[in-house]
Short mmCIF file of C-alpha atoms and ligand atoms in Angstrom, two decimals:
data_model
loop_
_atom_site.label_atom_id
_atom_site.label_comp_id
_atom_site.label_asym_id
_atom_site.label_seq_id
_atom_site.Cartn_x
_atom_site.Cartn_y
_atom_site.Cartn_z
CA MET A 1 -116.77 -89.97 -135.41
CA ASN A 2 -118.38 -88.54 -132.38
CA ARG A 3 -118.79 -90.40 -129.10
CA ARG A 4 -122.35 -91.52 -129.83
CA GLU A 5 -121.42 -92.87 -133.26
CA ALA A 6 -118.37 -94.57 -131.93
CA ILE A 7 -120.46 -96.36 -129.35
CA LYS A 8 -123.06 -97.31 -131.94
CA SER A 9 -120.47 -98.77 -134.27
CA THR A 10 -119.35 -101.15 -131.66
CA GLY A 11 -122.99 -102.32 -131.34
CA ILE A 12 -123.49 -100.87 -127.83
CA LEU A 13 -126.62 -98.96 -127.23
CA ALA A 14 -125.79 -95.39 -126.25
CA SER A 15 -128.09 -95.54 -123.24
CA SER A 16 -126.21 -98.46 -121.74
CA ILE A 17 -123.06 -96.45 -120.88
CA PHE A 18 -124.67 -94.67 -117.96
CA LEU A 19 -124.90 -96.31 -114.61
CA SER A 20 -128.34 -96.27 -112.97
CA PRO A 21 -128.67 -94.83 -109.44
CA GLN A 22 -129.53 -98.34 -108.22
CA LEU A 23 -126.16 -99.54 -109.45
CA ILE A 24 -124.36 -96.73 -107.76
CA ASN A 25 -126.02 -97.59 -104.48
CA GLN A 26 -124.98 -101.10 -104.87
CA GLU A 27 -121.47 -99.96 -105.48
CA GLN A 28 -121.47 -98.12 -102.22
CA GLU A 29 -122.57 -101.19 -100.34
CA MET A 30 -119.59 -103.17 -101.68
CA SER A 31 -117.21 -104.40 -98.97
CA TYR A 32 -114.35 -105.26 -101.38
CA SER A 33 -112.80 -103.95 -104.47
CA LYS A 34 -110.97 -105.19 -107.55
CA THR A 35 -107.57 -104.49 -105.95
CA ASP A 36 -108.23 -106.93 -103.13
CA PHE A 37 -107.79 -109.71 -105.71
CA GLY A 38 -104.24 -108.58 -106.46
CA LYS A 39 -102.74 -106.77 -109.42
CA ASP A 40 -101.98 -109.71 -111.68
CA PHE A 41 -105.48 -111.15 -111.41
CA HIS A 42 -107.06 -112.09 -114.66
CA TRP A 43 -110.58 -110.59 -115.08
CA GLY A 44 -112.36 -112.09 -118.07
CA THR A 45 -115.49 -113.34 -119.70
CA ALA A 46 -115.82 -116.67 -121.39
CA THR A 47 -117.50 -118.16 -124.48
CA ALA A 48 -117.28 -121.32 -126.54
CA SER A 49 -117.10 -121.78 -130.33
CA TYR A 50 -120.34 -123.66 -130.98
CA GLN A 51 -122.33 -121.51 -128.65
CA VAL A 52 -121.40 -118.18 -130.27
CA GLU A 53 -119.69 -118.40 -133.60
CA GLY A 54 -122.54 -119.44 -135.98
CA ALA A 55 -121.22 -119.42 -139.63
CA TYR A 56 -121.53 -123.17 -139.53
CA GLN A 57 -120.99 -123.78 -143.16
CA THR A 58 -118.80 -120.80 -143.87
CA ASP A 59 -115.19 -120.87 -145.16
CA GLY A 60 -114.82 -124.68 -145.15
CA ARG A 61 -115.94 -125.50 -141.64
CA GLY A 62 -116.79 -129.22 -141.21
CA MET A 63 -119.78 -130.51 -139.25
CA SER A 64 -119.54 -131.19 -135.49
CA ILE A 65 -121.62 -133.58 -133.26
CA TRP A 66 -123.65 -130.50 -132.10
CA ASP A 67 -124.55 -129.50 -135.68
CA THR A 68 -125.76 -133.03 -136.26
CA LEU A 69 -127.79 -133.22 -132.93
CA SER A 70 -129.30 -129.73 -133.28
CA HIS A 71 -130.48 -130.49 -136.84
CA ILE A 72 -132.57 -133.39 -135.70
CA SER A 73 -136.10 -132.05 -135.17
CA GLY A 74 -137.32 -132.18 -131.60
CA LYS A 75 -133.99 -132.56 -129.95
CA VAL A 76 -132.91 -129.12 -128.85
CA LYS A 77 -135.52 -126.79 -127.20
CA ASN A 78 -137.40 -124.74 -129.82
CA ASN A 79 -135.29 -126.67 -132.48
CA ASP A 80 -132.64 -124.13 -132.00
CA THR A 81 -129.24 -124.64 -133.67
CA GLY A 82 -125.89 -122.99 -133.58
CA ASP A 83 -126.09 -122.19 -137.38
CA VAL A 84 -126.09 -118.49 -136.76
CA ALA A 85 -125.77 -118.30 -132.91
CA CYS A 86 -124.40 -114.84 -132.03
CA ASP A 87 -122.70 -114.45 -135.42
CA PHE A 88 -119.46 -114.00 -133.48
CA TYR A 89 -117.59 -115.25 -136.48
CA ASN A 90 -118.48 -111.98 -138.30
CA ARG A 91 -118.81 -109.78 -135.18
CA TYR A 92 -115.74 -110.67 -133.06
CA GLU A 93 -114.22 -107.29 -133.52
CA SER A 94 -117.07 -105.20 -132.12
CA ASP A 95 -117.66 -107.84 -129.46
CA LEU A 96 -114.07 -107.56 -128.30
CA GLU A 97 -114.45 -103.83 -128.24
CA ILE A 98 -117.51 -104.15 -125.97
CA MET A 99 -115.50 -106.42 -123.73
CA LYS A 100 -112.76 -103.80 -123.50
CA SER A 101 -115.25 -101.12 -122.81
CA MET A 102 -116.39 -103.19 -119.70
CA ASN A 103 -112.73 -103.09 -118.59
CA PHE A 104 -112.02 -106.86 -118.85
CA ASN A 105 -108.40 -107.80 -119.38
CA ALA A 106 -108.83 -111.45 -120.49
CA PHE A 107 -111.03 -113.51 -122.76
CA ARG A 108 -111.54 -117.17 -122.67
CA PHE A 109 -112.77 -118.68 -125.98
CA SER A 110 -112.60 -122.20 -127.58
CA ILE A 111 -111.55 -123.28 -130.96
CA SER A 112 -113.83 -125.18 -133.30
CA TRP A 113 -112.02 -128.37 -134.15
CA SER A 114 -113.94 -128.79 -137.43
CA ARG A 115 -113.10 -125.22 -138.53
CA ILE A 116 -109.44 -126.15 -138.27
CA LEU A 117 -109.65 -129.75 -139.52
CA PRO A 118 -113.02 -130.21 -141.33
CA GLU A 119 -112.61 -133.91 -141.29
CA GLY A 120 -111.14 -134.08 -137.84
CA THR A 121 -107.67 -135.10 -138.99
CA GLY A 122 -105.66 -134.59 -142.16
CA LYS A 123 -106.42 -131.66 -144.35
CA ILE A 124 -106.07 -128.22 -142.60
CA ASN A 125 -108.49 -125.49 -143.48
CA PRO A 126 -106.53 -122.23 -143.96
CA LYS A 127 -109.60 -120.06 -143.50
CA GLY A 128 -110.28 -121.58 -140.12
CA ILE A 129 -106.69 -121.00 -139.07
CA GLU A 130 -106.91 -117.41 -140.27
CA PHE A 131 -110.06 -116.68 -138.29
CA TYR A 132 -108.43 -117.49 -134.95
CA HIS A 133 -105.40 -115.54 -135.89
CA LYS A 134 -107.53 -112.51 -136.49
CA LEU A 135 -109.46 -113.07 -133.24
CA ILE A 136 -106.24 -113.41 -131.21
CA ASP A 137 -104.68 -110.33 -132.95
CA LYS A 138 -107.72 -108.36 -132.13
CA CYS A 139 -107.53 -109.35 -128.39
CA LEU A 140 -103.85 -108.36 -128.30
CA SER A 141 -104.37 -105.07 -129.92
CA LEU A 142 -106.91 -104.26 -127.23
CA GLY A 143 -104.74 -105.44 -124.43
CA ILE A 144 -106.96 -108.44 -123.73
CA THR A 145 -105.10 -111.62 -122.78
CA PRO A 146 -106.46 -114.63 -124.79
CA PHE A 147 -107.11 -117.91 -123.01
CA ILE A 148 -107.72 -120.75 -125.48
CA THR A 149 -109.77 -123.73 -124.68
CA ILE A 150 -108.75 -126.53 -127.11
CA TYR A 151 -111.97 -128.52 -126.70
CA HIS A 152 -115.27 -127.26 -125.71
CA TRP A 153 -117.50 -130.22 -126.78
CA ASP A 154 -117.87 -129.73 -130.61
CA LEU A 155 -116.21 -132.91 -131.72
CA PRO A 156 -115.99 -133.26 -135.51
CA GLN A 157 -118.80 -135.53 -136.67
CA THR A 158 -116.31 -137.57 -138.76
CA LEU A 159 -114.48 -138.56 -135.56
CA GLU A 160 -117.73 -139.47 -133.76
CA ASP A 161 -118.56 -141.72 -136.70
CA LYS A 162 -115.37 -143.53 -135.79
CA GLY A 163 -116.40 -143.93 -132.16
CA GLY A 164 -115.59 -140.52 -130.80
CA TRP A 165 -114.34 -140.55 -127.26
CA THR A 166 -114.88 -144.31 -126.96
CA ASN A 167 -112.15 -144.94 -129.55
CA ARG A 168 -108.57 -144.83 -128.22
CA GLU A 169 -107.40 -143.36 -131.44
CA ILE A 170 -108.78 -140.10 -130.13
CA LEU A 171 -105.52 -139.71 -128.31
CA ASN A 172 -103.77 -139.43 -131.71
CA TRP A 173 -106.48 -137.31 -133.23
CA PHE A 174 -106.37 -134.82 -130.37
CA ALA A 175 -102.58 -134.79 -130.43
CA GLU A 176 -102.63 -133.88 -134.15
CA TYR A 177 -105.12 -131.10 -133.52
CA THR A 178 -103.13 -129.74 -130.58
CA GLU A 179 -99.93 -129.75 -132.53
CA ILE A 180 -101.55 -127.64 -135.20
CA LEU A 181 -103.06 -125.10 -132.80
CA THR A 182 -99.90 -124.68 -130.60
CA LYS A 183 -97.62 -124.31 -133.63
CA GLU A 184 -99.94 -121.70 -135.22
CA TYR A 185 -100.95 -119.66 -132.19
CA GLY A 186 -98.27 -120.51 -129.53
CA ALA A 187 -96.18 -117.48 -130.27
CA LYS A 188 -99.11 -115.20 -129.45
CA VAL A 189 -101.08 -117.13 -126.81
CA LYS A 190 -99.55 -118.36 -123.58
CA ASN A 191 -102.70 -119.49 -121.68
CA TRP A 192 -104.12 -122.81 -122.84
CA MET A 193 -106.83 -125.00 -121.52
CA ILE A 194 -107.03 -128.65 -122.80
CA LEU A 195 -110.64 -129.57 -121.97
CA ASN A 196 -113.84 -127.89 -120.91
CA GLU A 197 -115.74 -129.87 -118.14
CA PRO A 198 -114.97 -133.54 -118.87
CA VAL A 199 -117.74 -134.81 -116.58
CA ILE A 200 -120.36 -132.91 -118.56
CA PHE A 201 -119.44 -133.87 -122.03
CA GLY A 202 -118.39 -137.38 -121.02
CA GLY A 203 -121.34 -138.03 -118.66
CA PHE A 204 -124.13 -136.29 -120.57
CA GLY A 205 -122.69 -137.31 -123.91
CA TYR A 206 -121.70 -140.97 -123.35
CA LEU A 207 -123.57 -142.19 -120.23
CA MET A 208 -126.84 -140.36 -119.78
CA GLY A 209 -127.52 -139.74 -123.54
CA HIS A 210 -128.59 -136.17 -122.95
CA PHE A 211 -125.88 -134.18 -124.82
CA ALA A 212 -124.31 -134.93 -128.21
CA PRO A 213 -123.62 -137.55 -129.24
CA GLN A 214 -126.30 -138.94 -126.93
CA ARG A 215 -124.78 -142.29 -126.25
CA LYS A 216 -125.64 -144.23 -123.21
CA GLY A 217 -124.40 -146.92 -120.90
CA LEU A 218 -121.13 -147.90 -119.07
CA GLU A 219 -119.83 -149.62 -122.14
CA ASN A 220 -119.51 -146.22 -123.79
CA PHE A 221 -118.87 -144.19 -120.79
CA LEU A 222 -115.96 -146.08 -119.28
CA PRO A 223 -113.70 -146.08 -122.30
CA ALA A 224 -114.61 -142.42 -122.83
CA VAL A 225 -113.64 -141.53 -119.21
CA HIS A 226 -110.23 -143.19 -119.69
CA HIS A 227 -109.46 -141.53 -123.06
CA ILE A 228 -110.71 -138.18 -121.78
CA SER A 229 -108.45 -138.46 -118.75
CA MET A 230 -105.45 -139.54 -120.82
CA VAL A 231 -105.85 -136.81 -123.34
CA MET A 232 -105.27 -134.09 -120.81
CA GLY A 233 -101.61 -135.24 -120.31
CA VAL A 234 -101.04 -136.02 -124.04
CA ALA A 235 -102.21 -132.57 -125.07
CA GLY A 236 -100.72 -130.84 -122.03
CA ARG A 237 -97.26 -132.15 -123.02
CA ILE A 238 -97.67 -130.98 -126.57
CA VAL A 239 -98.54 -127.40 -125.39
CA ARG A 240 -95.49 -127.39 -123.13
CA LYS A 241 -93.25 -128.62 -126.00
CA ASN A 242 -94.51 -126.14 -128.57
CA VAL A 243 -95.29 -123.05 -126.55
CA GLU A 244 -92.56 -121.12 -124.91
CA LYS A 245 -93.51 -120.07 -121.39
CA ALA A 246 -96.85 -121.84 -121.76
CA ILE A 247 -99.36 -121.68 -118.91
CA VAL A 248 -101.24 -124.85 -119.18
CA GLY A 249 -104.60 -125.66 -117.52
CA THR A 250 -107.76 -127.64 -118.02
CA THR A 251 -111.22 -126.97 -116.55
CA PHE A 252 -113.56 -128.99 -114.36
CA SER A 253 -117.26 -128.49 -113.67
CA CYS A 254 -117.56 -128.84 -109.95
CA GLY A 255 -119.71 -127.95 -106.98
CA VAL A 256 -120.27 -129.13 -103.38
CA ILE A 257 -122.68 -131.97 -102.74
CA ASP A 258 -124.57 -131.84 -99.53
CA PRO A 259 -126.71 -134.71 -98.10
CA LEU A 260 -130.25 -133.75 -97.36
CA LYS A 261 -130.34 -135.54 -93.99
CA ASP A 262 -127.62 -136.25 -91.58
CA THR A 263 -127.94 -139.99 -92.05
CA LYS A 264 -125.38 -142.57 -93.12
CA GLU A 265 -127.32 -143.38 -96.27
CA ASP A 266 -127.63 -139.79 -97.45
CA LYS A 267 -124.00 -139.16 -96.64
CA GLN A 268 -122.95 -142.18 -98.59
CA GLY A 269 -125.10 -141.06 -101.52
CA ALA A 270 -123.51 -137.62 -101.36
CA ALA A 271 -120.03 -139.17 -101.25
CA ALA A 272 -120.83 -141.22 -104.39
CA GLN A 273 -122.06 -138.11 -106.26
CA ASP A 274 -119.02 -136.15 -105.16
CA ALA A 275 -116.77 -138.88 -106.51
CA TYR A 276 -118.52 -138.67 -109.85
CA TRP A 277 -119.02 -134.90 -110.29
CA ASN A 278 -116.00 -133.60 -108.51
CA ARG A 279 -113.26 -136.29 -108.24
CA MET A 280 -113.37 -138.71 -111.20
CA PHE A 281 -111.51 -136.52 -113.66
CA ILE A 282 -109.23 -134.45 -111.60
CA GLU A 283 -107.82 -137.19 -109.33
CA PRO A 284 -106.25 -139.38 -112.06
CA VAL A 285 -104.58 -136.28 -113.54
CA LEU A 286 -103.13 -135.46 -110.11
CA GLY A 287 -101.76 -138.94 -109.83
CA LEU A 288 -104.42 -140.21 -107.39
CA GLY A 289 -106.10 -142.76 -109.64
CA TYR A 290 -109.79 -143.15 -110.36
CA PRO A 291 -111.99 -142.99 -107.20
CA LYS A 292 -112.96 -146.60 -107.46
CA GLU A 293 -113.31 -147.20 -103.67
CA THR A 294 -116.21 -144.83 -103.71
CA LEU A 295 -117.75 -145.74 -107.07
CA LYS A 296 -117.49 -149.44 -107.35
CA TRP A 297 -118.66 -149.59 -110.95
CA LEU A 298 -115.60 -147.55 -111.98
CA GLU A 299 -113.58 -150.66 -111.53
CA GLY A 300 -114.87 -151.65 -115.04
CA ILE A 301 -112.49 -149.05 -116.42
CA ASP A 302 -109.62 -151.45 -115.96
CA LYS A 303 -110.62 -153.14 -119.18
CA TYR A 304 -109.61 -149.94 -121.12
CA VAL A 305 -106.49 -149.18 -119.14
CA GLN A 306 -103.36 -150.35 -120.98
CA GLU A 307 -100.05 -151.11 -119.42
CA GLY A 308 -98.28 -147.94 -118.44
CA ASP A 309 -101.36 -145.66 -118.80
CA MET A 310 -101.60 -144.85 -115.13
CA GLU A 311 -98.04 -143.65 -115.13
CA LYS A 312 -98.59 -141.43 -118.18
CA LEU A 313 -101.88 -140.13 -117.03
CA PRO A 314 -100.76 -137.47 -114.53
CA PHE A 315 -99.86 -134.06 -115.70
CA ASP A 316 -98.59 -131.09 -113.67
CA PHE A 317 -100.97 -128.38 -114.81
CA ASP A 318 -100.01 -124.81 -114.04
CA PHE A 319 -103.57 -124.09 -113.11
CA VAL A 320 -106.84 -125.86 -112.76
CA GLY A 321 -110.03 -124.19 -113.99
CA VAL A 322 -112.90 -124.33 -111.53
CA GLN A 323 -116.35 -123.90 -113.10
CA ASN A 324 -119.01 -123.48 -110.52
CA TYR A 325 -122.59 -122.31 -110.57
CA SER A 326 -124.55 -123.96 -107.73
CA ARG A 327 -124.46 -126.97 -105.34
CA MET A 328 -126.34 -130.24 -105.37
CA VAL A 329 -128.30 -131.62 -102.39
CA VAL A 330 -128.95 -135.28 -102.54
CA THR A 331 -130.81 -138.00 -100.67
CA HIS A 332 -130.64 -141.78 -100.57
CA ASP A 333 -132.41 -143.59 -103.34
CA PRO A 334 -132.14 -147.38 -103.46
CA ASN A 335 -133.38 -147.38 -107.08
CA ASP A 336 -130.47 -145.36 -108.40
CA LYS A 337 -127.95 -147.77 -109.67
CA LEU A 338 -124.98 -145.43 -110.07
CA PHE A 339 -125.06 -143.36 -106.88
CA GLY A 340 -127.67 -144.81 -104.55
CA SER A 341 -128.92 -141.27 -104.36
CA ARG A 342 -130.73 -138.60 -106.27
CA GLY A 343 -130.85 -134.85 -106.33
CA VAL A 344 -133.70 -133.35 -104.30
CA ASP A 345 -136.42 -131.06 -105.49
CA LEU A 346 -135.23 -127.50 -104.49
CA LYS A 347 -138.69 -126.12 -103.84
CA LYS A 348 -140.51 -129.04 -102.40
CA GLU A 349 -137.84 -130.79 -100.47
CA LEU A 350 -135.32 -128.05 -99.70
CA LYS A 351 -137.87 -125.19 -99.43
CA ILE A 352 -135.74 -122.89 -101.45
CA ASN A 353 -137.30 -119.56 -102.22
CA GLU A 354 -138.17 -119.10 -105.88
CA LYS A 355 -135.97 -116.02 -106.12
CA ASP A 356 -132.88 -118.08 -105.15
CA ILE A 357 -133.36 -120.37 -108.16
CA THR A 358 -132.17 -119.16 -111.60
CA SER A 359 -134.27 -119.60 -114.69
CA ILE A 360 -132.45 -122.82 -115.56
CA GLY A 361 -133.43 -124.27 -112.26
CA TRP A 362 -130.16 -124.03 -110.34
CA GLU A 363 -129.94 -122.88 -106.80
CA VAL A 364 -128.05 -119.59 -106.02
CA TYR A 365 -125.62 -120.64 -103.37
CA PRO A 366 -122.78 -118.27 -103.14
CA GLU A 367 -121.06 -120.13 -100.30
CA GLY A 368 -120.71 -123.08 -102.65
CA ILE A 369 -117.96 -121.46 -104.66
CA TYR A 370 -116.00 -120.76 -101.48
CA ARG A 371 -116.28 -124.43 -100.36
CA ILE A 372 -115.47 -125.90 -103.72
CA LEU A 373 -112.46 -123.68 -104.03
CA LYS A 374 -111.34 -124.90 -100.62
CA GLN A 375 -111.89 -128.47 -101.62
CA TYR A 376 -109.91 -128.14 -104.90
CA GLY A 377 -107.31 -126.00 -103.27
CA ALA A 378 -106.70 -128.75 -100.77
CA TYR A 379 -105.28 -131.05 -103.41
CA LYS A 380 -101.52 -131.12 -102.96
CA ASN A 381 -100.67 -130.86 -106.61
CA VAL A 382 -103.04 -128.07 -107.58
CA LYS A 383 -100.70 -125.07 -107.98
CA GLN A 384 -103.22 -122.48 -108.89
CA ILE A 385 -106.95 -122.22 -109.52
CA ILE A 386 -108.66 -119.97 -111.96
CA VAL A 387 -112.37 -119.64 -111.89
CA THR A 388 -112.86 -120.15 -115.50
CA GLU A 389 -116.75 -119.99 -115.45
CA ASN A 390 -119.26 -118.63 -112.93
CA GLY A 391 -122.65 -117.01 -113.73
CA ALA A 392 -126.43 -117.05 -113.73
CA ALA A 393 -129.14 -117.69 -116.23
CA GLY A 394 -132.15 -115.37 -116.46
CA ASN A 395 -135.14 -114.52 -118.52
CA ASP A 396 -133.79 -111.10 -119.53
CA LYS A 397 -135.84 -108.64 -121.57
CA GLU A 398 -134.98 -105.38 -123.22
CA SER A 399 -136.89 -102.60 -121.47
CA LYS A 400 -138.80 -99.79 -123.25
CA ASN A 401 -135.81 -97.48 -122.85
CA GLY A 402 -133.45 -100.05 -124.37
CA GLU A 403 -131.88 -101.28 -121.11
CA VAL A 404 -131.61 -104.79 -119.75
CA ASN A 405 -132.13 -104.78 -115.97
CA ASP A 406 -130.80 -108.00 -114.30
CA PRO A 407 -130.56 -107.11 -110.59
CA GLN A 408 -130.55 -110.84 -109.59
CA ARG A 409 -127.49 -111.39 -111.71
CA VAL A 410 -125.75 -108.34 -110.27
CA LYS A 411 -126.45 -109.73 -106.79
CA TYR A 412 -125.28 -113.13 -107.78
CA TYR A 413 -121.97 -111.97 -109.05
CA LYS A 414 -121.35 -109.68 -106.08
CA GLU A 415 -122.04 -112.56 -103.66
CA TYR A 416 -120.07 -115.18 -105.51
CA LEU A 417 -117.08 -112.89 -105.91
CA LYS A 418 -117.25 -112.13 -102.19
CA ASN A 419 -116.90 -115.87 -101.62
CA VAL A 420 -114.02 -116.23 -104.16
CA LEU A 421 -112.20 -113.51 -102.29
CA LYS A 422 -112.71 -115.22 -98.92
CA ALA A 423 -111.22 -118.37 -100.27
CA LYS A 424 -108.29 -116.45 -101.70
CA LYS A 425 -107.73 -114.68 -98.40
CA GLU A 426 -107.69 -118.04 -96.62
CA GLY A 427 -104.81 -119.12 -98.86
CA VAL A 428 -106.42 -120.73 -101.90
CA ASN A 429 -104.22 -119.51 -104.84
CA VAL A 430 -106.94 -118.06 -107.11
CA GLY A 431 -105.42 -116.33 -110.07
CA GLY A 432 -108.39 -115.15 -112.12
CA TYR A 433 -112.04 -115.06 -112.63
CA PHE A 434 -114.11 -115.37 -115.86
CA ALA A 435 -117.81 -114.63 -116.01
CA TRP A 436 -119.88 -116.96 -117.96
CA SER A 437 -120.80 -115.55 -120.38
CA TYR A 438 -119.67 -112.54 -122.18
CA MET A 439 -123.03 -112.61 -124.02
CA ASP A 440 -126.26 -114.63 -124.24
CA ASN A 441 -125.72 -117.66 -126.48
CA PHE A 442 -126.71 -121.24 -127.44
CA GLU A 443 -127.21 -122.97 -124.14
CA TRP A 444 -126.93 -126.55 -125.54
CA MET A 445 -130.18 -128.50 -125.07
CA GLU A 446 -131.86 -125.39 -123.90
CA GLY A 447 -131.17 -123.51 -127.07
CA TYR A 448 -131.48 -119.77 -126.74
CA SER A 449 -134.07 -120.02 -123.93
CA GLN A 450 -131.50 -119.45 -121.17
CA ARG A 451 -129.61 -116.21 -121.14
CA PHE A 452 -126.27 -116.33 -119.27
CA GLY A 453 -124.67 -113.19 -120.74
CA ILE A 454 -123.69 -110.00 -119.14
CA VAL A 455 -124.34 -108.59 -122.63
CA TYR A 456 -127.79 -109.10 -124.02
CA VAL A 457 -128.20 -110.45 -127.63
CA ASP A 458 -131.27 -109.63 -129.54
CA TYR A 459 -131.03 -112.62 -131.87
CA PRO A 460 -133.18 -111.41 -134.73
CA THR A 461 -131.03 -108.25 -135.19
CA GLN A 462 -127.86 -109.41 -133.43
CA LYS A 463 -127.92 -106.10 -131.53
CA ARG A 464 -125.82 -106.19 -128.33
CA ILE A 465 -126.94 -104.36 -125.12
CA ILE A 466 -124.76 -104.32 -122.09
CA LYS A 467 -126.91 -105.50 -119.20
CA ASP A 468 -126.84 -103.91 -115.73
CA SER A 469 -124.53 -106.79 -114.64
CA GLY A 470 -122.13 -105.81 -117.42
CA LYS A 471 -122.33 -102.17 -116.26
CA TRP A 472 -121.62 -103.39 -112.74
CA PHE A 473 -118.47 -105.15 -113.99
CA LYS A 474 -117.44 -102.07 -115.88
CA GLU A 475 -117.60 -99.98 -112.71
CA PHE A 476 -115.95 -102.68 -110.54
CA LEU A 477 -113.10 -103.17 -112.89
CA LYS A 478 -112.47 -99.52 -113.57
C1 NOJ B 501 -120.81 -124.97 -118.59
C2 NOJ B 501 -120.24 -124.91 -119.94
O1 NOJ B 501 -118.90 -124.86 -120.11
C3 NOJ B 501 -120.92 -123.88 -120.86
O2 NOJ B 501 -120.75 -124.26 -122.15
C4 NOJ B 501 -122.36 -123.65 -120.44
O3 NOJ B 501 -123.01 -122.85 -121.34
C5 NOJ B 501 -122.38 -123.13 -119.10
N1 NOJ B 501 -121.63 -123.98 -118.14
C6 NOJ B 501 -123.78 -122.94 -118.50
O4 NOJ B 501 -124.44 -124.07 -118.50
#
């Protein structure tokens, strides 16, 4: 096989291996290099099972809450579903080869609970087990370190039917699932993350009714919060027990919250949002309890806290995953019952330039990652931080010559990484960085309309094209 054929067989367009002069110039402007981050630094990309795998009814996989939601007409944008997604289930080998070609040394992926246990508990699906063995083996054969996320939002529908995260039984369901995963894959995989972004699947799924399973109200949310918090320690201890030399983490969606005005009311509103978005899930795990003094309504959680829970809840994670994209600016709003504040309009109230807002509507705010790393790094019990997600959405298109030019994303990564390095140099123990995402994929309620990849996916043909941002990483990580 010649070079051109070899490249084609991995799904990469031949034209994508050459760096454009524009990228070379950007390279020269760089004030830092990969080596500044240290030699053991993990450089990876991230994905999640429901967002990329597809094959939703293949080889005995059971239904998840996202299958259910996306199959209801009018729910997800353009009625998109994860039925096929990026067909990663069938294309993982060539995708991993593309990752390798971009010089990444780590890959963060999640496991589909209902592929392993189609009913959520009980009968194990051997084909599901086999798929992740093959995926892990391929990573290892390429010298890519696998990082497993145990739960990235695709709860088996059978478990949601029994109450999902509102049912305390989930501690046992999750323990059973974690036992299976760690016994199967623990000899090969050392890096484990229990949950992906509790505040997003907990808040959007059980309080605001936006994400699957679209439940609302504090009566659903508060028990869910407590069980989500408890599960981190329950599963963390199982990973430690079953995996020799395990490195155990969990991830949090987080970002700084700024008050619009320098007034007492705006500052109070910002503190309430900070307690919700940034503190509510990490603090109990660190042994600091729920931030009830700032969010009075969190006191209602006591109803679900059983004797001994608060002692069992803390877990000494080896690392905390920080997932940061933007910041939030808020202002006082007496009508808002939860926070007494609301997020401001970026263009009208903050006067942010259009070019500093990504296609999904989030502000590009590189200093935010520095500030949140400092905020999380200041917690006494946080031993290490890994940036387990960071990236930007765009309306990317394939050009006539088969390239995907995404200069805004290249700039985004360069500036955010500069700020990660700044935090690291100031003493925050940052051990790795994962770009979200390896490739364009199913962006939850936005369907396929938002492209976060550094690799472009042409969905009708499943062709992959390394975007300029991917080429930038390839050069940077060389
Ligand atoms: C957070 C989530 O973990 C991931 O699933 C999502 O696609 C990205 N951030 C972008 O919203």
